[in-house]
PDB file of C-alpha atoms in Angstrom:
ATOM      1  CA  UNK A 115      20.677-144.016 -23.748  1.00  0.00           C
ATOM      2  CA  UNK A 116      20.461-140.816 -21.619  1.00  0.00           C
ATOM      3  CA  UNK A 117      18.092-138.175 -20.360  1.00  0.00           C
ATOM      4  CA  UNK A 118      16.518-135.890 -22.906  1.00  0.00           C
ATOM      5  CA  UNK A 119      14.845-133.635 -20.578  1.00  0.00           C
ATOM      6  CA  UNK A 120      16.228-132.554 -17.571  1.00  0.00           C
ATOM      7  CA  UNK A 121      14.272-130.466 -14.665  1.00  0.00           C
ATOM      8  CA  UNK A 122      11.993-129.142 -18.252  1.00  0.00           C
ATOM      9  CA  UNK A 123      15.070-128.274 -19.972  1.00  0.00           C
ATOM     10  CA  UNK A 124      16.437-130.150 -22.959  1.00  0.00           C
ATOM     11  CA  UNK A 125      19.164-132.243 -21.624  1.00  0.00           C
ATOM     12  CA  UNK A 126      22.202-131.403 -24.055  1.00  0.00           C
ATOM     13  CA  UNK A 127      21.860-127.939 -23.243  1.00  0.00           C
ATOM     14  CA  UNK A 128      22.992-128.606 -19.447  1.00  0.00           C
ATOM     15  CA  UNK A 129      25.258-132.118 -20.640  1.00  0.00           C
ATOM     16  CA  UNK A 130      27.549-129.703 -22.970  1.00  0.00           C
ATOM     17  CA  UNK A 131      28.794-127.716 -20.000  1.00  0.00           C
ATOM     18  CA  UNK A 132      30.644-130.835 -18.733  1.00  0.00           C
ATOM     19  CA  UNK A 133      31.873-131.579 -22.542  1.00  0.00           C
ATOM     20  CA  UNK A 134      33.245-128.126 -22.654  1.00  0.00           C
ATOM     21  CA  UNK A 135      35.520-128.442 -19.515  1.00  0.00           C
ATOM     22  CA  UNK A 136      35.944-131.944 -19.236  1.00  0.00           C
ATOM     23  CA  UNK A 137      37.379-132.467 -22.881  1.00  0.00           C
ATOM     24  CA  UNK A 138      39.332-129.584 -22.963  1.00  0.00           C
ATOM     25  CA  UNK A 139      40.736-130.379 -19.603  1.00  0.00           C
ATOM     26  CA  UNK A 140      41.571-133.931 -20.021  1.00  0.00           C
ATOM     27  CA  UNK A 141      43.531-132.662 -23.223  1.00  0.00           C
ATOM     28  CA  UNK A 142      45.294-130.174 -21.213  1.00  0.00           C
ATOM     29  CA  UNK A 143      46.218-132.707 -18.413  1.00  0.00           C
ATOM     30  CA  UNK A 144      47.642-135.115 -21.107  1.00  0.00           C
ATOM     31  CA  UNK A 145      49.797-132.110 -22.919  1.00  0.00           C
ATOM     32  CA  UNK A 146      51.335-131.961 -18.888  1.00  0.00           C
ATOM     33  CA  UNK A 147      51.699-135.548 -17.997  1.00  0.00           C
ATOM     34  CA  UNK A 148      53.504-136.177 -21.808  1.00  0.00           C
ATOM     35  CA  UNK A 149      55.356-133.095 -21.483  1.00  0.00           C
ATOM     36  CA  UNK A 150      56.364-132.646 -17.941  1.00  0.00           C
ATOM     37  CA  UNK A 151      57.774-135.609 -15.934  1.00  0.00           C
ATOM     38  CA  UNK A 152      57.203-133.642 -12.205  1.00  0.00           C
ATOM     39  CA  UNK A 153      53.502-133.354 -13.630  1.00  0.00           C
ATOM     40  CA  UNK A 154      53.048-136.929 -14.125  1.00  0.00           C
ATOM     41  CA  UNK A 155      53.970-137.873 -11.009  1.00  0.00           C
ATOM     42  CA  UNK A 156      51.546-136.129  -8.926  1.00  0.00           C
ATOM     43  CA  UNK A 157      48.673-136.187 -11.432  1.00  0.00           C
ATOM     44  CA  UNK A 158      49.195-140.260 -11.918  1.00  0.00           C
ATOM     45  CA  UNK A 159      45.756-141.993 -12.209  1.00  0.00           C
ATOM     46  CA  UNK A 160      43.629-138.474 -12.315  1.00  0.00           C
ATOM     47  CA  UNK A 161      44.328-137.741 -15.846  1.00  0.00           C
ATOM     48  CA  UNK A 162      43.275-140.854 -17.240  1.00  0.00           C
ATOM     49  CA  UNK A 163      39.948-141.027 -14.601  1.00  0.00           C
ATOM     50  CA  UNK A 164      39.032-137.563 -16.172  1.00  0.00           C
ATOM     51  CA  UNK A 165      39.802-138.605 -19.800  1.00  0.00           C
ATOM     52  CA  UNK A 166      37.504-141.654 -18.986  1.00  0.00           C
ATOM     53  CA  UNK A 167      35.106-139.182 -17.444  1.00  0.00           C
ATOM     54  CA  UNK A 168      35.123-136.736 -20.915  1.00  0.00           C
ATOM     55  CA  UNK A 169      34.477-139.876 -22.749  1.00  0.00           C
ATOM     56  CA  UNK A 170      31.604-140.939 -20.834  1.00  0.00           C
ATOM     57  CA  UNK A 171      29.433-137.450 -21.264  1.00  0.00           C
ATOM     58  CA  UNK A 172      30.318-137.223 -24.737  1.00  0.00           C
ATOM     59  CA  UNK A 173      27.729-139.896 -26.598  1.00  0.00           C
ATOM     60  CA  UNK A 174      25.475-138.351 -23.548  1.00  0.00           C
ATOM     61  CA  UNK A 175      25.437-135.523 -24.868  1.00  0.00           C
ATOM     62  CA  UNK A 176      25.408-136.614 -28.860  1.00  0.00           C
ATOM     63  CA  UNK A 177      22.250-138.416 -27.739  1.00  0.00           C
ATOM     64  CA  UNK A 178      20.164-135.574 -26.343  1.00  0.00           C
ATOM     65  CA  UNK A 179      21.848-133.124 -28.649  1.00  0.00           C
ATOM     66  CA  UNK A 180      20.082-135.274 -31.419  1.00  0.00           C
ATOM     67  CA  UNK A 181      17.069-135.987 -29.473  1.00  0.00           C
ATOM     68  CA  UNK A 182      16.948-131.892 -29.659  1.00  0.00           C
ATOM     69  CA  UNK A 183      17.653-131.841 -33.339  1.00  0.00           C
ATOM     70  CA  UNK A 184      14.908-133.935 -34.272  1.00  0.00           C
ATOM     71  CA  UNK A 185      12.700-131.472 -32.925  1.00  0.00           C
ATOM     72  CA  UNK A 186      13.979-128.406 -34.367  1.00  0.00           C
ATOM     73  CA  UNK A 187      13.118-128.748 -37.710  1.00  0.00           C
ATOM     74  CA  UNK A 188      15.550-128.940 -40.515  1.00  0.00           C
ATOM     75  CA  UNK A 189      18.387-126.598 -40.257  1.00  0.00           C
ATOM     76  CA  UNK A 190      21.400-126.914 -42.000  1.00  0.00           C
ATOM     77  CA  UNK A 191      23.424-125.062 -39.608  1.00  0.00           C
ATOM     78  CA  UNK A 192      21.779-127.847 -36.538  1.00  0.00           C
ATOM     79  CA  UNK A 193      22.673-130.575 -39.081  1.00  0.00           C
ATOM     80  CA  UNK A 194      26.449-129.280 -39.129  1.00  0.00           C
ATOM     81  CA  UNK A 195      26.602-129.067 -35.152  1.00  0.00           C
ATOM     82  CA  UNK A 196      25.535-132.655 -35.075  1.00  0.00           C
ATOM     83  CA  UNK A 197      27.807-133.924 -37.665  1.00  0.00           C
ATOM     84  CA  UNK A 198      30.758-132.071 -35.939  1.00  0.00           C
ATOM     85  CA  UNK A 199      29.588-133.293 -32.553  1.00  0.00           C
ATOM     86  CA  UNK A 200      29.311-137.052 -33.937  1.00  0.00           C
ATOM     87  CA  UNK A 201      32.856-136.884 -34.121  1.00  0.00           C
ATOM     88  CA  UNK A 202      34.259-135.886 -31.039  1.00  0.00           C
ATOM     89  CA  UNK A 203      33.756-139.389 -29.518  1.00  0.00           C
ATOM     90  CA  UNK A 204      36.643-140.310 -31.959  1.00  0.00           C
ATOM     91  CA  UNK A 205      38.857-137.340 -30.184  1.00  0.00           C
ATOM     92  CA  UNK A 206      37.486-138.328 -26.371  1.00  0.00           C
ATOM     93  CA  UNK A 207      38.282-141.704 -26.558  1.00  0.00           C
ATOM     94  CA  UNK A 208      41.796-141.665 -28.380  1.00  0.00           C
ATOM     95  CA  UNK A 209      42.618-138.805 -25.205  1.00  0.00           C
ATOM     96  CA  UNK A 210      41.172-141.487 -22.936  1.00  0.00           C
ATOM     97  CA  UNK A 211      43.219-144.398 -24.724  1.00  0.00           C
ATOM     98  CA  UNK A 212      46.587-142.427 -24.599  1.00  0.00           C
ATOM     99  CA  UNK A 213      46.226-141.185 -21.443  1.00  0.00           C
ATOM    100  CA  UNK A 214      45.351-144.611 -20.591  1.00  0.00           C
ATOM    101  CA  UNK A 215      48.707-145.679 -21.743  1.00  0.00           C
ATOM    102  CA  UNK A 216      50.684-143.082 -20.869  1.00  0.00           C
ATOM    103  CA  UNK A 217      50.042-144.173 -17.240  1.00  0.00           C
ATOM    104  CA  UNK A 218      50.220-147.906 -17.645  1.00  0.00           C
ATOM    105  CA  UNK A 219      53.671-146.963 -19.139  1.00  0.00           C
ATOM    106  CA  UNK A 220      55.316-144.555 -16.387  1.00  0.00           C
ATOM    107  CA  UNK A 221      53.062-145.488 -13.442  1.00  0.00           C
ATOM    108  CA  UNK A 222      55.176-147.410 -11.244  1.00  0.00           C
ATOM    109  CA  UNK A 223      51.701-149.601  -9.862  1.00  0.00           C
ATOM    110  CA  UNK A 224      50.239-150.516 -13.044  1.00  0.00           C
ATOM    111  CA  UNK A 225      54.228-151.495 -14.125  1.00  0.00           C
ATOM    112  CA  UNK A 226      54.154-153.746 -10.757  1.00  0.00           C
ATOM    113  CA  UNK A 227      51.449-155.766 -12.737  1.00  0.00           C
ATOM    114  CA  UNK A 228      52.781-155.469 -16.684  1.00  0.00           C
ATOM    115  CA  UNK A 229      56.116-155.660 -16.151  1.00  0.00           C
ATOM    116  CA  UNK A 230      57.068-159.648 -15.319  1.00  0.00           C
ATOM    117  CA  UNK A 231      54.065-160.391 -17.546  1.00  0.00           C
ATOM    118  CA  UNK A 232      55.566-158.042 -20.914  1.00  0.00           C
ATOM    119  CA  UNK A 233      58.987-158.015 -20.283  1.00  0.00           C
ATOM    120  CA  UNK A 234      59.475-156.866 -24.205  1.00  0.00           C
ATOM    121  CA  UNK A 235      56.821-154.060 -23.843  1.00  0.00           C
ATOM    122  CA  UNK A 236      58.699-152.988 -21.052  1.00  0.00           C
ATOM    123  CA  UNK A 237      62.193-152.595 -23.195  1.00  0.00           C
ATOM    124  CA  UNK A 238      60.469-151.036 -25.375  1.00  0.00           C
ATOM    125  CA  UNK A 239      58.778-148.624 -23.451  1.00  0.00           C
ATOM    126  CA  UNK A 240      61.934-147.786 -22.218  1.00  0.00           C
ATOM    127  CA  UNK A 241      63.667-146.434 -25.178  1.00  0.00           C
ATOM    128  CA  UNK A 242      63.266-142.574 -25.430  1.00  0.00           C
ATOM    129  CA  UNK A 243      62.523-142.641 -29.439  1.00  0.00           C
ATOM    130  CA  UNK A 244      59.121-144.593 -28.148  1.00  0.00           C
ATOM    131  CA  UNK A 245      58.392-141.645 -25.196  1.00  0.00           C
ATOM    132  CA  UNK A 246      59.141-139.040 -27.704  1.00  0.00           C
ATOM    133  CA  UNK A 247      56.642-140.054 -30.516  1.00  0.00           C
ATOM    134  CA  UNK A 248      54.029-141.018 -28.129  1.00  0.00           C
ATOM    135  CA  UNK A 249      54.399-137.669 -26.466  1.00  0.00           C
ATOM    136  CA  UNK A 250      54.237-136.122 -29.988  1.00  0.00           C
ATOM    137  CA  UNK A 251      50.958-138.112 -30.666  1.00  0.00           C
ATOM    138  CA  UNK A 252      49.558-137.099 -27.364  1.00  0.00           C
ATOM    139  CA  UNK A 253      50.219-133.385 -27.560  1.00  0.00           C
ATOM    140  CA  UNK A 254      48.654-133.877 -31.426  1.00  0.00           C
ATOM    141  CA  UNK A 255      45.486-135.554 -30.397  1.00  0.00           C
ATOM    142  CA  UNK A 256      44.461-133.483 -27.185  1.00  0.00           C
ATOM    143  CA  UNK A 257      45.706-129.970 -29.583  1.00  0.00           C
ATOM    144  CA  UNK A 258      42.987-132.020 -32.045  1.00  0.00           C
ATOM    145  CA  UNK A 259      40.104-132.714 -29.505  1.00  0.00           C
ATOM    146  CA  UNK A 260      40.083-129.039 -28.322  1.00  0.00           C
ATOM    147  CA  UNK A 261      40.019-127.603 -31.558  1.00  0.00           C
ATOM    148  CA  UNK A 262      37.333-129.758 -32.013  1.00  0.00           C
ATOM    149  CA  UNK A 263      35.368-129.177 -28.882  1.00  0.00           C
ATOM    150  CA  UNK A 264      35.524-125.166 -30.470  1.00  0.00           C
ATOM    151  CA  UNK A 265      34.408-126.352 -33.841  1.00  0.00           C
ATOM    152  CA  UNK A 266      31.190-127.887 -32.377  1.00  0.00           C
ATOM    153  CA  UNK A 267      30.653-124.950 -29.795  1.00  0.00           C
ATOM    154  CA  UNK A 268      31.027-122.434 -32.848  1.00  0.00           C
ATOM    155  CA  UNK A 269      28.625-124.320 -34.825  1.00  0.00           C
ATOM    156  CA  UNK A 270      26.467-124.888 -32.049  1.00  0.00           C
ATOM    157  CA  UNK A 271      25.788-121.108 -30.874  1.00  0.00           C
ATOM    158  CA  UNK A 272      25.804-120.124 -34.561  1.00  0.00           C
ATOM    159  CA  UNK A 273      22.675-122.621 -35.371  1.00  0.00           C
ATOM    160  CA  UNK A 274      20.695-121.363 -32.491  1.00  0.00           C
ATOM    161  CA  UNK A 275      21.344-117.638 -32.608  1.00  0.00           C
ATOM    162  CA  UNK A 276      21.801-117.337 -36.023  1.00  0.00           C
ATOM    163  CA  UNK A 277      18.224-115.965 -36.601  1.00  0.00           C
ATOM    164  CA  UNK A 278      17.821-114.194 -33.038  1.00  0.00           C
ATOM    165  CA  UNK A 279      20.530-111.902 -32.999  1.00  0.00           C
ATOM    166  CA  UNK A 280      19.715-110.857 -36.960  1.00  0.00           C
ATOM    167  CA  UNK A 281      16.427-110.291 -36.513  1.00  0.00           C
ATOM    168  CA  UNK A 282      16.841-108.436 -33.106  1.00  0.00           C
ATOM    169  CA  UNK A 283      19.553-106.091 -34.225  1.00  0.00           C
ATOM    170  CA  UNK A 284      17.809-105.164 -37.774  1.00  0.00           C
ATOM    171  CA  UNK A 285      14.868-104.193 -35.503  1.00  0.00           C
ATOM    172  CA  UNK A 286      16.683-102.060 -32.877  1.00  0.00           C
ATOM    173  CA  UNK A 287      17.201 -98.862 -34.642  1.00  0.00           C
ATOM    174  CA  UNK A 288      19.808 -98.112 -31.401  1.00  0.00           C
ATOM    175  CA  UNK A 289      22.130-101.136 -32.276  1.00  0.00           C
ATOM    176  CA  UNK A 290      22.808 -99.187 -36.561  1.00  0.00           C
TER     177      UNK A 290
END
């Protein structure tokens, strides 16, 4: 599905750099465009191309992440990370899907398409109740996906320093 070694590295340990800013900051763009009408306006199109973008790198980086797994033995703290890691696709694409819609809904060229062909989704979309709770979901899921993306990060550094740092600081009498 995607490269498992990269230059002689493992692969997920160069692909989770672009999880850990582009998830976080498609999130953060979404919380702005739901949240801030000026915002929306000049960010249009980017923040669902970035959310499309996060979405992308995530089973990317699943893949080599359990490419690496199966090769380091069985941990329970490695079989945590992936389990927490399996699920931020979920997160990444409902960011992508509302920021999707979020656009289609206040972009004024997508509504040049949708609008004579949905006239009803377009009263609807009007009403405020509908921007309100779709803002509310918005700000929910991208609050959601970044806690995630620090769940998996935790777990991550935890399952491959766990035994380092111990064993390093028990024998360096200068660290007591």
């Amino acid at each position: 599905m995607g490269p498992t070694i990269i230059d002689g590295l493992p692969a997920h340990v160069l692909l989770v750099h672009f999880v850990v800013v582009l998830v976080p900051l498609a999130a953060l763009l979404l919380i702005l465009v739901a949240c801030w009408p000026a915002a929306r306006a000049r960010l249009g199109v980017l923040v669902p191309l970035t959310a499309f973008t996060a979405l992308v790198t995530v089973p990317l980086t699943t893949h080599s992440g359990e490419w690496l797994a199966q090769r380091s033995g069985d941990d329970p703290l490695i079989r945590r990370h992936a389990d927490l890691g399996d699920q931020l696709l979920i997160w990444s694409a409902a960011t992508f899907l509302l920021s999707a819609v979020w656009w289609a809904l206040h972009s004024r060229r997508a509504g040049q398409w949708w609008r004579p062909r949905f006239a009803k989704i377009d009263t609807l979309s009007a009403h405020r109740a509908v921007s309100i709770v779709l803002a509310a979901v918005a700000v929910a899921v991208s609050v959601g996906s970044m806690v995630q993306v620090y769940r998996i990060g935790d777990s991550g550094a935890r399952a491959a320093w766990h035994d380092r740092v111990a064993d390093q600081s028990a024998a360096d009498p200068a660290q007591r």
